[in-house]
Coordinates of C-alpha atoms in Angstrom, one line a residue:
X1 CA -60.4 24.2 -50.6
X2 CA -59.7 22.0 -48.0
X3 CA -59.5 17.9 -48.9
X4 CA -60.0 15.0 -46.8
X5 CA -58.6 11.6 -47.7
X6 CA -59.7 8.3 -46.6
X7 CA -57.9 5.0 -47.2
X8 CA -58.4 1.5 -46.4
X9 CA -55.8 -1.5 -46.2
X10 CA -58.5 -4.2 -47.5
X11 CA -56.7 -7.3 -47.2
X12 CA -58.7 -9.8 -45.0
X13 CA -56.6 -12.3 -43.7
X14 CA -53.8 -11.5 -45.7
X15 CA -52.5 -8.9 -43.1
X16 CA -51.6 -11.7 -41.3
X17 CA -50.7 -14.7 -42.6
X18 CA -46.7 -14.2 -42.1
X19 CA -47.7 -14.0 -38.3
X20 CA -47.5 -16.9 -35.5
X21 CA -50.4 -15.7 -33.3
X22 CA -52.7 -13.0 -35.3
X23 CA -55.5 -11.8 -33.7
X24 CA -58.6 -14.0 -33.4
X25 CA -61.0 -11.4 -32.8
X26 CA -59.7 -9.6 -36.1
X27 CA -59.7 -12.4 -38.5
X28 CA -63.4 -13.5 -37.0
X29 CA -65.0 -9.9 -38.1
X30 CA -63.0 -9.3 -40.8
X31 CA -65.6 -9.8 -43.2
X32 CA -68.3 -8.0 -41.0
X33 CA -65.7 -5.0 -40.8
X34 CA -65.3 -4.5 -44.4
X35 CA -68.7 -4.6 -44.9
X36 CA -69.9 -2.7 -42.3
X37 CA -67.2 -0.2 -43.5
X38 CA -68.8 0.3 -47.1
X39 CA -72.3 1.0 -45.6
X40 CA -70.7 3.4 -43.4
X41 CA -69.1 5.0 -46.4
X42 CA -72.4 5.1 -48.3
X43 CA -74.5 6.1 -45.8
X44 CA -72.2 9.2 -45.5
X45 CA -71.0 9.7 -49.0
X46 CA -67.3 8.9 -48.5
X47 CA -65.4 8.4 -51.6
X48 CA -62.8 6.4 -50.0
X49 CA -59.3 4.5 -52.1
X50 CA -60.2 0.4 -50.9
X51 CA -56.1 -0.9 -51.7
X52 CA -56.7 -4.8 -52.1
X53 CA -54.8 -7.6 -51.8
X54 CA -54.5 -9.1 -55.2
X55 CA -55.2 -13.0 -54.0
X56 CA -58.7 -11.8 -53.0
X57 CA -59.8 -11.0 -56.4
X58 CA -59.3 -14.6 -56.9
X59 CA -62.2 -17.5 -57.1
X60 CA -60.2 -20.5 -55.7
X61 CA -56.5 -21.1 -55.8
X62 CA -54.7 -24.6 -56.2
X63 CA -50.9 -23.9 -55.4
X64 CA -51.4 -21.4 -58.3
X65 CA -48.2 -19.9 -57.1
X66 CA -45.2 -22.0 -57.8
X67 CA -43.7 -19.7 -59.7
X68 CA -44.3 -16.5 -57.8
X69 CA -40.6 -15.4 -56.7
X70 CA -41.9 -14.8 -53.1
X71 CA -40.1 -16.6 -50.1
X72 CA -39.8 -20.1 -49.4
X73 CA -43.2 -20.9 -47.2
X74 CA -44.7 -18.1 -48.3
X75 CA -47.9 -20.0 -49.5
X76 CA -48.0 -22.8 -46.9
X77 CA -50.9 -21.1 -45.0
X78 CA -53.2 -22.3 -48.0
X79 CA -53.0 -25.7 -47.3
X80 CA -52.4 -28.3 -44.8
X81 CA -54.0 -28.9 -41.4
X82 CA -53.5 -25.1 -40.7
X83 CA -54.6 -23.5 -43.8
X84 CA -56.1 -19.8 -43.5
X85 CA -60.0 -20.6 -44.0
X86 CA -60.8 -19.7 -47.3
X87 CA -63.1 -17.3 -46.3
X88 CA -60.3 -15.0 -45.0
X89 CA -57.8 -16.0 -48.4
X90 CA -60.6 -14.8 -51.0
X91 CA -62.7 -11.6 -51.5
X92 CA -66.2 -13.8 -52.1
X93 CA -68.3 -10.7 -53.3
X94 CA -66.2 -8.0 -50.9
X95 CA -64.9 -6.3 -54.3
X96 CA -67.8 -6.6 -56.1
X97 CA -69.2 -4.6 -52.7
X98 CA -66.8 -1.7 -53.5
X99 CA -68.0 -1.9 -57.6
X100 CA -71.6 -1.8 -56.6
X101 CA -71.3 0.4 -53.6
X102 CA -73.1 4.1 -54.0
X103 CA -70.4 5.7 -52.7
X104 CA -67.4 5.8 -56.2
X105 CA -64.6 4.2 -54.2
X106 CA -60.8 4.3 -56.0
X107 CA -60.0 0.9 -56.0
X108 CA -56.5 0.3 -55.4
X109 CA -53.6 -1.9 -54.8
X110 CA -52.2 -3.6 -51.5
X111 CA -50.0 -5.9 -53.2
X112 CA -50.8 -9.4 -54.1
X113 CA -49.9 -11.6 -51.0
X114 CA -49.0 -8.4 -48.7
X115 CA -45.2 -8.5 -49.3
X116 CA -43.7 -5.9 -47.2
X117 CA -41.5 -3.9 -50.3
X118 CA -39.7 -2.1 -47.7
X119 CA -38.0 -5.5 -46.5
X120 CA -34.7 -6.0 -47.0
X121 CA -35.3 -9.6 -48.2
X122 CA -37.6 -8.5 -51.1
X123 CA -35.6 -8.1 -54.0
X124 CA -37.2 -6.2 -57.3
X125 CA -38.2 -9.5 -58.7
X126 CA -40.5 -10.2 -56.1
X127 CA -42.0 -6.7 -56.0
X128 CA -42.8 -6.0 -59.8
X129 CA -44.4 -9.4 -59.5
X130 CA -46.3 -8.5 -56.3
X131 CA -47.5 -5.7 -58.2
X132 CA -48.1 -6.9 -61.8
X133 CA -50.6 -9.9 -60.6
X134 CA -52.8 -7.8 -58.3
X135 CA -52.9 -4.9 -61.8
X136 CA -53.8 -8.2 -64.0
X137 CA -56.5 -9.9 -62.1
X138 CA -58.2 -6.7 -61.4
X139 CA -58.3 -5.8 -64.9
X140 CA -59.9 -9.0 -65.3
X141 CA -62.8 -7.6 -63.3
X142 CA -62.4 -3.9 -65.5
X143 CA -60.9 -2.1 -62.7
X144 CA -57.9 -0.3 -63.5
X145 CA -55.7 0.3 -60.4
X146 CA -54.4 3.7 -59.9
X147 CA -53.2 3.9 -56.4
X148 CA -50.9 1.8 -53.9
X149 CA -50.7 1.1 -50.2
X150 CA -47.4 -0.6 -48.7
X151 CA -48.5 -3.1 -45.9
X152 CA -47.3 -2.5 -43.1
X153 CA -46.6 1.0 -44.3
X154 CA -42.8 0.0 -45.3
X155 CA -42.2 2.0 -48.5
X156 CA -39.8 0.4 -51.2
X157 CA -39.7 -0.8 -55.0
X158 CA -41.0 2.7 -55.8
X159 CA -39.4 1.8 -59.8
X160 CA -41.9 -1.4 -59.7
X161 CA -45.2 1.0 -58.9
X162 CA -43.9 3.2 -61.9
X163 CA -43.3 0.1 -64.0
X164 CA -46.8 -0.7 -64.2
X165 CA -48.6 2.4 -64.1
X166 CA -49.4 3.4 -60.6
X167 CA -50.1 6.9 -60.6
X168 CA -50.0 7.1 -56.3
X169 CA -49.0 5.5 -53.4
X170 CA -49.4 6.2 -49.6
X171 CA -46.3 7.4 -48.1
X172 CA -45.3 8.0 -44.5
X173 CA -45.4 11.8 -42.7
X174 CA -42.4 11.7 -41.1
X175 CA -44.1 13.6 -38.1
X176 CA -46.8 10.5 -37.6
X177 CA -43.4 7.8 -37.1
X178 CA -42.8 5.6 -34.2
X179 CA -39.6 8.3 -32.8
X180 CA -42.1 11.2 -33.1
X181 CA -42.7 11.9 -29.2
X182 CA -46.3 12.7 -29.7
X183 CA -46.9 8.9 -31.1
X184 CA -45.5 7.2 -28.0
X185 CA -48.0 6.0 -25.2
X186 CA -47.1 9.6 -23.1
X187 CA -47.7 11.7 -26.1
X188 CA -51.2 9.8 -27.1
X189 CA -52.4 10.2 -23.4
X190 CA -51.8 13.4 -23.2
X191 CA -53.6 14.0 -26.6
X192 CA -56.5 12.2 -25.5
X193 CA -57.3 14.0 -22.6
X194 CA -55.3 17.3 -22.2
X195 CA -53.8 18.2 -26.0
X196 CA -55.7 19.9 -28.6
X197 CA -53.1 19.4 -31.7
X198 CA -54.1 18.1 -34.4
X199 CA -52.9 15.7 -37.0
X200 CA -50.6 16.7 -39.2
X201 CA -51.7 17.8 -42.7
X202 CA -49.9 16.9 -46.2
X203 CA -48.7 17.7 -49.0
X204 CA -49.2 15.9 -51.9
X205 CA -45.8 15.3 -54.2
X206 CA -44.6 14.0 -57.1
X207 CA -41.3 11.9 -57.0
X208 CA -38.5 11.4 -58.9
X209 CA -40.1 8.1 -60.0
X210 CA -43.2 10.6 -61.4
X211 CA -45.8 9.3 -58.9
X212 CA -47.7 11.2 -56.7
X213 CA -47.1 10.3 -52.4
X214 CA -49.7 11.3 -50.7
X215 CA -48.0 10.7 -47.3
X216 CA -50.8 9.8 -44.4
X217 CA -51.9 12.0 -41.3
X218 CA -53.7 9.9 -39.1
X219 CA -54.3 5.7 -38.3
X220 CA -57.8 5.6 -36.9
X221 CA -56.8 2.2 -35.0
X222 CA -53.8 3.7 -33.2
X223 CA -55.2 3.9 -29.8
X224 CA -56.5 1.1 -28.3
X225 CA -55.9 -2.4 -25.9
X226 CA -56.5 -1.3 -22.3
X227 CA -55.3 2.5 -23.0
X228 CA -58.4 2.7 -24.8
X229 CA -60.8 1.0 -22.2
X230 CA -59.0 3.5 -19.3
X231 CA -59.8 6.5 -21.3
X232 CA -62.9 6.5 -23.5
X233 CA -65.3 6.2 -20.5
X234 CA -63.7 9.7 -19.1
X235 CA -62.5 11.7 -21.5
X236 CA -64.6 10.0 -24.7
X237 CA -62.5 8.4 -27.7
X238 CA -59.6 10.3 -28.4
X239 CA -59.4 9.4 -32.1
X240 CA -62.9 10.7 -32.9
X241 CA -61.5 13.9 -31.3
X242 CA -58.4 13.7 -33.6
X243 CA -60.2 13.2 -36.5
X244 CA -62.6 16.0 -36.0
X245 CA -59.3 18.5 -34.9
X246 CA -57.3 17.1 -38.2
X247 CA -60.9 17.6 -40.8
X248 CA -61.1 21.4 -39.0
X249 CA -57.6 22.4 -40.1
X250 CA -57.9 20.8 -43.4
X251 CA -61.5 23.4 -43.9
X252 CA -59.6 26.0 -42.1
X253 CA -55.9 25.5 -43.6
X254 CA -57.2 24.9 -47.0
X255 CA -54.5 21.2 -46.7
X256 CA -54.7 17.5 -47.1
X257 CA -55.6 15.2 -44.1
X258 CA -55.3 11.8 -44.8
X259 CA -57.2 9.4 -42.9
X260 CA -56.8 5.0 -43.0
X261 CA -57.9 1.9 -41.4
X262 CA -58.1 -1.9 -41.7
X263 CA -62.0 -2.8 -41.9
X264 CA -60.9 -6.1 -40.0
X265 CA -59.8 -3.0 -37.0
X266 CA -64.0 -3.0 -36.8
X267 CA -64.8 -5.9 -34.3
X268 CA -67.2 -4.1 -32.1
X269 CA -69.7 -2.1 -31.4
X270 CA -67.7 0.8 -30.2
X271 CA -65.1 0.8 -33.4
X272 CA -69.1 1.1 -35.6
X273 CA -69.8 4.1 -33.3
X274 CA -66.3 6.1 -34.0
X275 CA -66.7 5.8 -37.6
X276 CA -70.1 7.0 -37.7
X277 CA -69.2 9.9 -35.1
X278 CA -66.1 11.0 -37.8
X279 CA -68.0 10.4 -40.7
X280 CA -70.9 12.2 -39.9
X281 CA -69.0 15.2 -38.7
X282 CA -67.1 15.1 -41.9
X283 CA -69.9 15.0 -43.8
X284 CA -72.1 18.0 -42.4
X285 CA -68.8 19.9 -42.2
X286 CA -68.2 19.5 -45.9
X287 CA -72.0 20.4 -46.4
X288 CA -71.6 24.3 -44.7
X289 CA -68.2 24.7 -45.6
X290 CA -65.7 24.7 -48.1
X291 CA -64.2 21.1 -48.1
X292 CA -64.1 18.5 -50.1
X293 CA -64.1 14.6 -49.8
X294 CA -61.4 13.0 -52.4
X295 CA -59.8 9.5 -53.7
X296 CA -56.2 9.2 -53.3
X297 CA -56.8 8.9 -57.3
X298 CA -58.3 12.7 -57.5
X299 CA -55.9 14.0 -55.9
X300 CA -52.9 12.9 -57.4
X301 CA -54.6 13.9 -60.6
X302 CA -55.2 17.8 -59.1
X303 CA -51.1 17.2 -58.0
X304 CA -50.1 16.3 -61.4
X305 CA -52.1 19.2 -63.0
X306 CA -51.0 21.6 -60.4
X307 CA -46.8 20.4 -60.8
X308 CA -47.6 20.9 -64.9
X309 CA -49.1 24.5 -64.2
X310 CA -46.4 25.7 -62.4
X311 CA -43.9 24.6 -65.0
X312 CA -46.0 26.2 -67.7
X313 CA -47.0 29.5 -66.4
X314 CA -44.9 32.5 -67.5
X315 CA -42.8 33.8 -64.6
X316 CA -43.6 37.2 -63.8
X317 CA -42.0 40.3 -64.7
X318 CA -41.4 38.6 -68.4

């Protein structure tokens, strides 16, 4: 049976605090986007993994943080005459959204201040920490937190996941990185109006650390700015039509496609309409054929059953 994925970098603000000039338009509907994005997902019946920022599960923080190994500055952004508004530094009902949402949504991890672990400058202090008070506070809230989301997508500290009982994380398809040719501005024209290749599916692994990557196919938000606005009134969006092509080899191949997004991607109109377009397509495909809709969760637990299997079953001829 086929399986699609769908993930979400939940992290308000947080995405981009470490940045001079992040982008107004994204920080003012991040909220909006987030919630529009769980409606979406229970309107259509999408199970999707939310990976939080830790700090957003908090209620108020007063330089709470003096003793989190993270960077020098790290924390200035909550205070002072340029503080991030607090409505973009806390979740303020958000997570409770994803709890009391119809749709059962795996909620996950995104770090607690969106350290990137892949950084050279992060040492191992600084990630088990990153990962042990995001675990903590939502326990506090009786949510146990299976999988794990790298901002920024750069994988490291894979010993500090397996430290505190991650079970999966979102790893990176070498055929969706920046050298690929088909993910350069040539190769994504040519998709969006000529090309009928879709995504790449995965496969679901366990590492040597024993936890499952479930590497990820396709960025909903990859194609937009003024390439976007040339092409979508001709050839319509060229994402929708990637996400239909990559959910039609995942029924037809019998793979994984893993979709993900930032909510705070959702700032208009237009971003509401491709979501609805691919999540309605997935979902009366999944109702006439054979494929399924799963958590990053689920599916590391089908990966972990199937790796036992094989180790277990007699080899043949014996």
């Amino acid at each position: 049976m086929g399986t699609v994925v769908l993930s979400v970098d939940a992290e308000l603000g947080w995405g981009f605090h470490d940045q001079k000039d992040p982008p107004a338009d994204r920080l003012a509907n991040a909220r909006q986007g987030w919630q529009t994005l769980v409606s979406l997902c229970d309107t259509y019946r999408i199970d999707a993994t939310w990976a939080v920022v830790g700090h957003l599960l908090l209620d108020d923080c007063d330089n709470c943080h003096a003793t989190h190994p993270t960077p020098p500055g790290w924390f200035d952004h909550e205070r002072g005459d340029d503080a991030m508004p607090a409505s973009l530094r806390y979740g303020d009902g958000l997570v409770e959204a994803l709890q009391d949402a119809t749709a059962n949504h795996d909620i996950g991890s995104h770090t607690f201040s969106h350290v990137e672990f892949g950084d050279s400058e992060t040492t191992r202090e600084m990630a088990r920490s990153e990962v042990a008070a995001g675990i903590e506070l939502a326990r506090e809230r009786g949510i146990e937190m299976q999988s794990f989301v790298f901002p920024r997508n750069n994988v490291g500290h894979l010993d500090a996941l397996a430290a505190y009982g991650i079970e999966c994380y979102r790893g990176v398809n070498p055929a969706t990185k920046r050298n690929d040719v088909w993910d350069g501005p040539v190769g994504k024209l040519a998709q969006a109006t000529l090309v009928r290749r879709p995504p790449p599916l995965v496969e679901p692994t366990v590492d040597s650390f024993g936890l499952v990557n479930i590497p990820a196919s396709l960025h909903l938000f990859s194609f937009e700015g003024q390439a976007r606005d040339l092409v979508e009134p001709v050839f319509g969006d060229p994402m929708v039509k990637q996400a239909k092509l990559g959910i039609d080899a995942a029924r037809e191949r019998d793979g994984v496609f893993h979709m993900w997004l930032h909510p705070n991607s959702i700032t208009e109109q237009r971003d509401v309409d491709r979501l609805r377009e691919i999540f309605n397509y997935l979902d009366r495909r999944r109702g006439r054929t054979s494929l399924s809709v799963k958590t990053m969760a689920e599916v590391a637990a089908e990966t972990r059953a199937q790796a036992t299997e094989s180790k277990t079953s007699p080899v043949e001829g014996t």
